[in-house]
PDB file of C-alpha atoms in Angstrom:
ATOM      1  CA  ASP A   1      11.848  13.313   2.298  1.00 69.00           C
ATOM      2  CA  VAL A   2      10.784  10.406  -0.411  1.00 68.00           C
ATOM      3  CA  LYS A   3       8.786  11.726  -3.184  1.00 90.00           C
ATOM      4  CA  VAL A   4       6.866   9.307  -5.334  1.00 95.00           C
ATOM      5  CA  THR A   5       4.711  11.073  -8.080  1.00 95.00           C
ATOM      6  CA  GLN A   6       2.307   9.720 -10.510  1.00 95.00           C
ATOM      7  CA  SER A   7       1.530  11.280 -13.812  1.00 90.00           C
ATOM      8  CA  SER A   8      -2.291  11.999 -13.406  1.00 91.00           C
ATOM      9  CA  ARG A   9      -4.497  11.969 -10.574  1.00 93.00           C
ATOM     10  CA  TYR A  10      -7.769  11.523 -12.701  1.00 96.00           C
ATOM     11  CA  LEU A  11      -7.815   9.747 -15.946  1.00 96.00           C
ATOM     12  CA  VAL A  12     -10.754   8.737 -18.242  1.00 97.00           C
ATOM     13  CA  LYS A  13     -10.283   6.336 -21.146  1.00 97.00           C
ATOM     14  CA  ARG A  14     -12.420   4.455 -23.575  1.00 97.00           C
ATOM     15  CA  THR A  15     -12.673   0.562 -23.927  1.00 98.00           C
ATOM     16  CA  GLY A  16      -9.939  -0.713 -26.111  1.00 97.00           C
ATOM     17  CA  GLU A  17      -7.441   2.264 -25.598  1.00 97.00           C
ATOM     18  CA  LYS A  18      -3.896   1.849 -24.568  1.00 97.00           C
ATOM     19  CA  VAL A  19      -3.272   3.356 -21.274  1.00 97.00           C
ATOM     20  CA  PHE A  20       0.182   4.452 -19.738  1.00 97.00           C
ATOM     21  CA  LEU A  21       0.476   5.132 -16.046  1.00 97.00           C
ATOM     22  CA  GLU A  22       3.662   6.656 -15.043  1.00 97.00           C
ATOM     23  CA  CYS A  23       5.290   6.685 -11.587  1.00 97.00           C
ATOM     24  CA  VAL A  24       8.452   8.406 -10.644  1.00 97.00           C
ATOM     25  CA  GLN A  25      10.499   8.257  -7.454  1.00 96.00           C
ATOM     26  CA  ASP A  26      13.451  10.494  -6.622  1.00 94.00           C
ATOM     27  CA  MET A  27      15.193   8.616  -3.811  1.00 90.00           C
ATOM     28  CA  ASP A  28      17.017   6.006  -5.855  1.00 91.00           C
ATOM     29  CA  HIS A  29      14.960   3.107  -4.533  1.00 92.00           C
ATOM     30  CA  GLU A  30      15.720  -0.363  -6.014  1.00 92.00           C
ATOM     31  CA  ASN A  31      12.116  -1.638  -5.599  1.00 93.00           C
ATOM     32  CA  MET A  32       8.955  -0.175  -7.165  1.00 96.00           C
ATOM     33  CA  PHE A  33       5.453  -1.610  -7.053  1.00 96.00           C
ATOM     34  CA  TRP A  34       2.076  -1.079  -8.756  1.00 97.00           C
ATOM     35  CA  TYR A  35      -1.169  -1.560  -7.058  1.00 97.00           C
ATOM     36  CA  ARG A  36      -4.763  -1.345  -7.630  1.00 97.00           C
ATOM     37  CA  GLN A  37      -7.430  -0.481  -4.958  1.00 95.00           C
ATOM     38  CA  ASP A  38     -11.038  -1.485  -4.922  1.00 94.00           C
ATOM     39  CA  PRO A  39     -13.840  -1.419  -2.418  1.00 89.00           C
ATOM     40  CA  GLY A  40     -14.104  -4.725  -0.593  1.00 86.00           C
ATOM     41  CA  LEU A  41     -10.990  -6.089  -2.193  1.00 88.00           C
ATOM     42  CA  GLY A  42      -8.079  -3.979  -0.574  1.00 88.00           C
ATOM     43  CA  LEU A  43      -5.005  -3.419  -2.287  1.00 93.00           C
ATOM     44  CA  ARG A  44      -3.582  -5.917  -4.592  1.00 94.00           C
ATOM     45  CA  LEU A  45      -0.286  -6.211  -6.313  1.00 94.00           C
ATOM     46  CA  ILE A  46      -0.125  -6.089 -10.008  1.00 96.00           C
ATOM     47  CA  TYR A  47       3.503  -6.001 -10.871  1.00 96.00           C
ATOM     48  CA  PHE A  48       6.804  -5.031  -9.103  1.00 94.00           C
ATOM     49  CA  SER A  49      10.366  -4.441 -10.085  1.00 94.00           C
ATOM     50  CA  TYR A  50      13.880  -5.068  -8.167  1.00 89.00           C
ATOM     51  CA  ASP A  51      15.915  -3.145 -10.657  1.00 89.00           C
ATOM     52  CA  VAL A  52      16.159  -1.679 -13.994  1.00 91.00           C
ATOM     53  CA  LYS A  53      14.730  -3.631 -16.708  1.00 87.00           C
ATOM     54  CA  MET A  54      13.568  -6.463 -14.316  1.00 89.00           C
ATOM     55  CA  LYS A  55      10.018  -7.143 -13.437  1.00 93.00           C
ATOM     56  CA  GLU A  56       7.914  -9.775 -11.545  1.00 92.00           C
ATOM     57  CA  LYS A  57       4.246 -10.631 -11.630  1.00 93.00           C
ATOM     58  CA  GLY A  58       2.013  -9.927  -8.638  1.00 92.00           C
ATOM     59  CA  ASP A  59      -1.214 -11.363  -7.837  1.00 90.00           C
ATOM     60  CA  ILE A  60      -3.112  -9.935 -10.450  1.00 95.00           C
ATOM     61  CA  PRO A  61      -1.010  -9.212 -13.700  1.00 96.00           C
ATOM     62  CA  GLU A  62      -3.386 -10.252 -16.132  1.00 96.00           C
ATOM     63  CA  GLY A  63      -4.377  -7.386 -18.546  1.00 96.00           C
ATOM     64  CA  TYR A  64      -1.295  -5.384 -17.534  1.00 98.00           C
ATOM     65  CA  SER A  65       2.208  -5.145 -18.537  1.00 97.00           C
ATOM     66  CA  VAL A  66       5.263  -2.704 -17.061  1.00 97.00           C
ATOM     67  CA  SER A  67       8.265  -1.192 -18.214  1.00 96.00           C
ATOM     68  CA  ARG A  68      11.217   0.174 -16.205  1.00 96.00           C
ATOM     69  CA  GLU A  69      13.833   1.516 -18.496  1.00 94.00           C
ATOM     70  CA  LYS A  70      15.331   3.893 -15.758  1.00 95.00           C
ATOM     71  CA  LYS A  71      15.609   3.341 -12.175  1.00 94.00           C
ATOM     72  CA  GLU A  72      13.472   6.297 -11.135  1.00 96.00           C
ATOM     73  CA  ARG A  73      10.504   5.411 -13.502  1.00 96.00           C
ATOM     74  CA  PHE A  74       8.183   2.406 -13.521  1.00 97.00           C
ATOM     75  CA  SER A  75       5.248   2.370 -15.995  1.00 97.00           C
ATOM     76  CA  LEU A  76       2.051   0.293 -15.960  1.00 98.00           C
ATOM     77  CA  ILE A  77       0.711  -0.442 -19.106  1.00 98.00           C
ATOM     78  CA  LEU A  78      -2.799  -1.416 -19.933  1.00 97.00           C
ATOM     79  CA  GLU A  79      -2.763  -2.871 -23.550  1.00 94.00           C
ATOM     80  CA  SER A  80      -6.340  -2.640 -24.313  1.00 97.00           C
ATOM     81  CA  ALA A  81      -8.275  -1.127 -21.327  1.00 97.00           C
ATOM     82  CA  SER A  82     -11.627  -2.781 -20.083  1.00 97.00           C
ATOM     83  CA  THR A  83     -14.315  -1.561 -17.734  1.00 97.00           C
ATOM     84  CA  ASN A  84     -13.114  -3.810 -15.131  1.00 97.00           C
ATOM     85  CA  GLN A  85      -9.975  -2.050 -14.831  1.00 98.00           C
ATOM     86  CA  THR A  86     -11.634   0.912 -13.602  1.00 98.00           C
ATOM     87  CA  SER A  87     -10.039   1.434 -10.439  1.00 97.00           C
ATOM     88  CA  MET A  88      -7.517   3.573  -8.042  1.00 96.00           C
ATOM     89  CA  TYR A  89      -3.928   2.660  -9.065  1.00 97.00           C
ATOM     90  CA  LEU A  90      -1.204   3.292  -6.395  1.00 97.00           C
ATOM     91  CA  CYS A  91       2.479   3.297  -7.075  1.00 97.00           C
ATOM     92  CA  ALA A  92       5.244   2.680  -4.420  1.00 96.00           C
ATOM     93  CA  SER A  93       8.899   2.527  -3.995  1.00 94.00           C
ATOM     94  CA  SER A  94      11.176   1.001  -1.235  1.00 91.00           C
ATOM     95  CA  PHE A  95      14.843   0.515  -0.619  1.00 87.00           C
ATOM     96  CA  THR A  96      14.547  -1.841   2.408  1.00 82.00           C
ATOM     97  CA  ALA A  97      11.362  -2.653   4.110  1.00 81.00           C
ATOM     98  CA  GLU A  98       9.273   0.625   4.272  1.00 88.00           C
ATOM     99  CA  GLN A  99       7.213   1.460   1.195  1.00 91.00           C
ATOM    100  CA  TYR A 100       6.498   4.906   0.070  1.00 93.00           C
ATOM    101  CA  PHE A 101       3.346   5.459  -1.910  1.00 95.00           C
ATOM    102  CA  GLY A 102       2.374   8.121  -4.550  1.00 95.00           C
ATOM    103  CA  PRO A 103      -0.968   9.962  -4.579  1.00 94.00           C
ATOM    104  CA  GLY A 104      -2.652   7.409  -6.747  1.00 95.00           C
ATOM    105  CA  THR A 105      -4.424   7.686 -10.141  1.00 96.00           C
ATOM    106  CA  ARG A 106      -8.191   7.190 -10.353  1.00 96.00           C
ATOM    107  CA  LEU A 107      -8.664   5.579 -13.734  1.00 97.00           C
ATOM    108  CA  THR A 108     -12.224   5.313 -15.166  1.00 98.00           C
ATOM    109  CA  VAL A 109     -12.648   3.074 -18.376  1.00 98.00           C
ATOM    110  CA  THR A 110     -15.923   3.728 -20.331  1.00 97.00           C
TER     111      THR A 110
ATOM    112  CA  LYS B   1      -2.522 -18.462   1.736  1.00 76.00           C
ATOM    113  CA  GLN B   2      -1.235 -15.758   3.984  1.00 85.00           C
ATOM    114  CA  GLU B   3      -3.828 -13.381   4.779  1.00 92.00           C
ATOM    115  CA  VAL B   4      -4.290  -9.984   6.941  1.00 95.00           C
ATOM    116  CA  THR B   5      -7.511  -9.289   8.596  1.00 96.00           C
ATOM    117  CA  GLN B   6      -8.548  -5.865  10.223  1.00 96.00           C
ATOM    118  CA  ILE B   7     -11.267  -5.484  12.923  1.00 92.00           C
ATOM    119  CA  PRO B   8     -13.503  -3.460  13.150  1.00 92.00           C
ATOM    120  CA  ALA B   9     -14.052  -2.369   9.584  1.00 94.00           C
ATOM    121  CA  ALA B  10     -15.287   0.925  10.685  1.00 96.00           C
ATOM    122  CA  LEU B  11     -14.957   2.858  13.989  1.00 96.00           C
ATOM    123  CA  SER B  12     -16.452   6.087  15.279  1.00 97.00           C
ATOM    124  CA  VAL B  13     -15.231   7.768  18.397  1.00 96.00           C
ATOM    125  CA  PRO B  14     -15.571  11.175  20.148  1.00 97.00           C
ATOM    126  CA  GLU B  15     -12.671  13.392  20.140  1.00 97.00           C
ATOM    127  CA  GLY B  16     -10.125  12.889  23.002  1.00 97.00           C
ATOM    128  CA  GLU B  17     -10.845   9.128  23.372  1.00 96.00           C
ATOM    129  CA  ASN B  18      -7.914   6.676  23.390  1.00 97.00           C
ATOM    130  CA  LEU B  19      -8.521   3.741  20.796  1.00 95.00           C
ATOM    131  CA  VAL B  20      -7.022   0.676  19.432  1.00 96.00           C
ATOM    132  CA  LEU B  21      -6.940  -0.656  16.032  1.00 97.00           C
ATOM    133  CA  ASN B  22      -6.401  -4.486  15.418  1.00 97.00           C
ATOM    134  CA  CYS B  23      -4.692  -6.314  12.922  1.00 97.00           C
ATOM    135  CA  SER B  24      -4.184 -10.221  12.615  1.00 97.00           C
ATOM    136  CA  PHE B  25      -2.066 -12.318  10.023  1.00 96.00           C
ATOM    137  CA  THR B  26      -2.088 -16.053   9.493  1.00 94.00           C
ATOM    138  CA  ASP B  27       1.489 -16.984   9.352  1.00 89.00           C
ATOM    139  CA  SER B  28       4.091 -15.864  12.071  1.00 88.00           C
ATOM    140  CA  ALA B  29       6.843 -16.183   9.734  1.00 90.00           C
ATOM    141  CA  ILE B  30       7.055 -12.552   8.863  1.00 92.00           C
ATOM    142  CA  TYR B  31       9.800  -9.896   8.123  1.00 92.00           C
ATOM    143  CA  ASN B  32       7.942  -6.882   9.269  1.00 94.00           C
ATOM    144  CA  LEU B  33       4.721  -5.202   9.710  1.00 96.00           C
ATOM    145  CA  GLN B  34       3.727  -1.725   8.608  1.00 96.00           C
ATOM    146  CA  TRP B  35       0.718   0.599   9.559  1.00 97.00           C
ATOM    147  CA  PHE B  36      -0.406   3.021   6.862  1.00 97.00           C
ATOM    148  CA  ARG B  37      -2.981   5.839   6.938  1.00 97.00           C
ATOM    149  CA  GLN B  38      -5.032   6.881   3.807  1.00 96.00           C
ATOM    150  CA  ASP B  39      -7.100  10.029   3.521  1.00 95.00           C
ATOM    151  CA  PRO B  40     -10.036   9.588   1.085  1.00 91.00           C
ATOM    152  CA  GLY B  41      -8.982   9.705  -2.646  1.00 88.00           C
ATOM    153  CA  LYS B  42      -5.371   9.936  -1.580  1.00 89.00           C
ATOM    154  CA  GLY B  43      -2.315   7.543  -1.492  1.00 92.00           C
ATOM    155  CA  LEU B  44      -0.973   5.803   1.507  1.00 94.00           C
ATOM    156  CA  THR B  45       1.247   7.510   4.303  1.00 94.00           C
ATOM    157  CA  SER B  46       3.364   5.197   6.312  1.00 93.00           C
ATOM    158  CA  LEU B  47       3.051   5.634   9.963  1.00 96.00           C
ATOM    159  CA  LEU B  48       5.096   2.807  11.715  1.00 96.00           C
ATOM    160  CA  LEU B  49       7.218   0.023  10.610  1.00 95.00           C
ATOM    161  CA  ILE B  50       7.885  -2.897  13.094  1.00 95.00           C
ATOM    162  CA  GLN B  51      10.499  -5.260  12.234  1.00 93.00           C
ATOM    163  CA  SER B  52      10.005  -8.744  13.361  1.00 93.00           C
ATOM    164  CA  SER B  53      12.520  -8.657  16.150  1.00 93.00           C
ATOM    165  CA  GLN B  54      10.697  -5.788  17.635  1.00 95.00           C
ATOM    166  CA  ARG B  55       7.724  -5.644  19.900  1.00 95.00           C
ATOM    167  CA  GLU B  56       6.652  -2.101  19.552  1.00 96.00           C
ATOM    168  CA  GLN B  57       7.340   1.203  17.763  1.00 96.00           C
ATOM    169  CA  THR B  58       6.244   4.777  18.806  1.00 97.00           C
ATOM    170  CA  SER B  59       5.511   7.988  16.888  1.00 95.00           C
ATOM    171  CA  GLY B  60       3.890  10.899  18.671  1.00 96.00           C
ATOM    172  CA  ARG B  61       0.484   9.688  19.769  1.00 97.00           C
ATOM    173  CA  LEU B  62       0.929   6.384  17.720  1.00 97.00           C
ATOM    174  CA  ASN B  63       1.985   3.280  19.252  1.00 98.00           C
ATOM    175  CA  ALA B  64       2.199  -0.122  17.364  1.00 97.00           C
ATOM    176  CA  SER B  65       2.732  -3.410  18.993  1.00 97.00           C
ATOM    177  CA  LEU B  66       3.496  -6.733  17.364  1.00 97.00           C
ATOM    178  CA  ASP B  67       2.944 -10.221  18.706  1.00 96.00           C
ATOM    179  CA  LYS B  68       4.207 -12.490  16.237  1.00 93.00           C
ATOM    180  CA  SER B  69       3.450 -15.871  17.941  1.00 92.00           C
ATOM    181  CA  SER B  70      -0.246 -14.940  18.099  1.00 94.00           C
ATOM    182  CA  GLY B  71      -0.201 -13.377  14.847  1.00 95.00           C
ATOM    183  CA  ARG B  72      -1.505  -9.816  15.906  1.00 97.00           C
ATOM    184  CA  SER B  73      -0.782  -6.253  15.842  1.00 97.00           C
ATOM    185  CA  THR B  74      -2.486  -3.306  17.531  1.00 97.00           C
ATOM    186  CA  LEU B  75      -2.366   0.345  16.553  1.00 97.00           C
ATOM    187  CA  TYR B  76      -2.749   2.562  19.691  1.00 97.00           C
ATOM    188  CA  ILE B  77      -3.942   6.097  19.113  1.00 97.00           C
ATOM    189  CA  ALA B  78      -3.972   8.442  22.181  1.00 97.00           C
ATOM    190  CA  ALA B  79      -6.044  11.531  22.668  1.00 97.00           C
ATOM    191  CA  SER B  80      -7.735  11.343  19.165  1.00 97.00           C
ATOM    192  CA  GLN B  81      -8.374  14.120  16.980  1.00 97.00           C
ATOM    193  CA  PRO B  82     -10.715  15.002  14.202  1.00 97.00           C
ATOM    194  CA  GLY B  83      -7.629  15.036  11.803  1.00 97.00           C
ATOM    195  CA  ASP B  84      -7.166  11.610  12.642  1.00 97.00           C
ATOM    196  CA  SER B  85     -10.133  10.575  10.738  1.00 97.00           C
ATOM    197  CA  ALA B  86      -8.846   8.348   7.953  1.00 97.00           C
ATOM    198  CA  THR B  87      -8.646   4.778   6.868  1.00 97.00           C
ATOM    199  CA  TYR B  88      -5.885   2.801   8.718  1.00 98.00           C
ATOM    200  CA  LEU B  89      -4.211  -0.120   6.861  1.00 97.00           C
ATOM    201  CA  CYS B  90      -1.999  -2.629   7.950  1.00 97.00           C
ATOM    202  CA  ALA B  91       0.401  -4.619   5.804  1.00 96.00           C
ATOM    203  CA  VAL B  92       2.760  -7.609   6.467  1.00 95.00           C
ATOM    204  CA  GLU B  93       5.813  -8.835   4.584  1.00 92.00           C
ATOM    205  CA  PHE B  94       5.649 -12.534   4.995  1.00 91.00           C
ATOM    206  CA  GLN B  95       8.843 -14.713   4.641  1.00 88.00           C
ATOM    207  CA  GLU B  96       7.278 -16.998   2.166  1.00 80.00           C
ATOM    208  CA  THR B  97       6.879 -14.276  -0.301  1.00 76.00           C
ATOM    209  CA  SER B  98       9.643 -12.561  -2.176  1.00 67.00           C
ATOM    210  CA  GLY B  99      10.814  -9.287  -3.144  1.00 68.00           C
ATOM    211  CA  SER B 100       9.503  -6.979  -0.302  1.00 76.00           C
ATOM    212  CA  ARG B 101       5.978  -7.763  -1.248  1.00 86.00           C
ATOM    213  CA  LEU B 102       3.304  -6.517   1.263  1.00 91.00           C
ATOM    214  CA  THR B 103      -0.010  -8.055   1.989  1.00 92.00           C
ATOM    215  CA  PHE B 104      -2.697  -5.706   3.235  1.00 94.00           C
ATOM    216  CA  GLY B 105      -5.559  -5.844   5.225  1.00 95.00           C
ATOM    217  CA  GLU B 106      -8.774  -3.898   4.038  1.00 94.00           C
ATOM    218  CA  GLY B 107      -8.559  -1.391   6.536  1.00 95.00           C
ATOM    219  CA  THR B 108     -10.172   0.258   9.490  1.00 97.00           C
ATOM    220  CA  GLN B 109     -12.174   3.602   8.544  1.00 97.00           C
ATOM    221  CA  LEU B 110     -11.974   5.866  11.691  1.00 97.00           C
ATOM    222  CA  THR B 111     -13.890   8.978  12.161  1.00 97.00           C
ATOM    223  CA  VAL B 112     -13.161  11.228  15.228  1.00 97.00           C
ATOM    224  CA  ASN B 113     -16.296  13.369  15.967  1.00 97.00           C
ATOM    225  CA  PRO B 114     -15.553  16.873  17.407  1.00 95.00           C
TER     226      PRO B 114
END
């Protein structure tokens, strides 16, 4: 079974802090994705990556950056957290069409 | 702009009932369509993937159909159980977008009452 893990289930940070969300997959997948999920807005793609050191902007990249130094790990970085970044963050990976999701990180910025 | 719509937003049924969840999309040029399940506060679990060349996929009590020309997919759940209670999400990979990106609907929240 494919396993996608995320570093934290719940996270509370203060406004202005730098925040790292980590995602690791164990199936040697090429593609990795970061989404955020908000009530009434659904899942929205923040960034994705085809391969190591490659990244592409999704639909809402503003305020975020990413890092992929190793194939299995894809990090989402909030350079200076703001309250409007309070959300559920979901990581996914895929080799072909089917995406596999991690359990999510519920981030609260106060 | 490619969009995915799911109706209804919420559905409540008694246990044992057969039910259909609907998904529509705005552009028939797709690579595939995927149905997911999400339990409260959790990540998404993939249920079924239908390639654009396929008409349907089945897994246990679940059957998903795809009609590209009309821009519709349905997820049929047979003999529903309380454990089926969850939010069901439809996601489409449109040909116009790159990189295996999925566009998601907002989901149908299903409650199966014992």
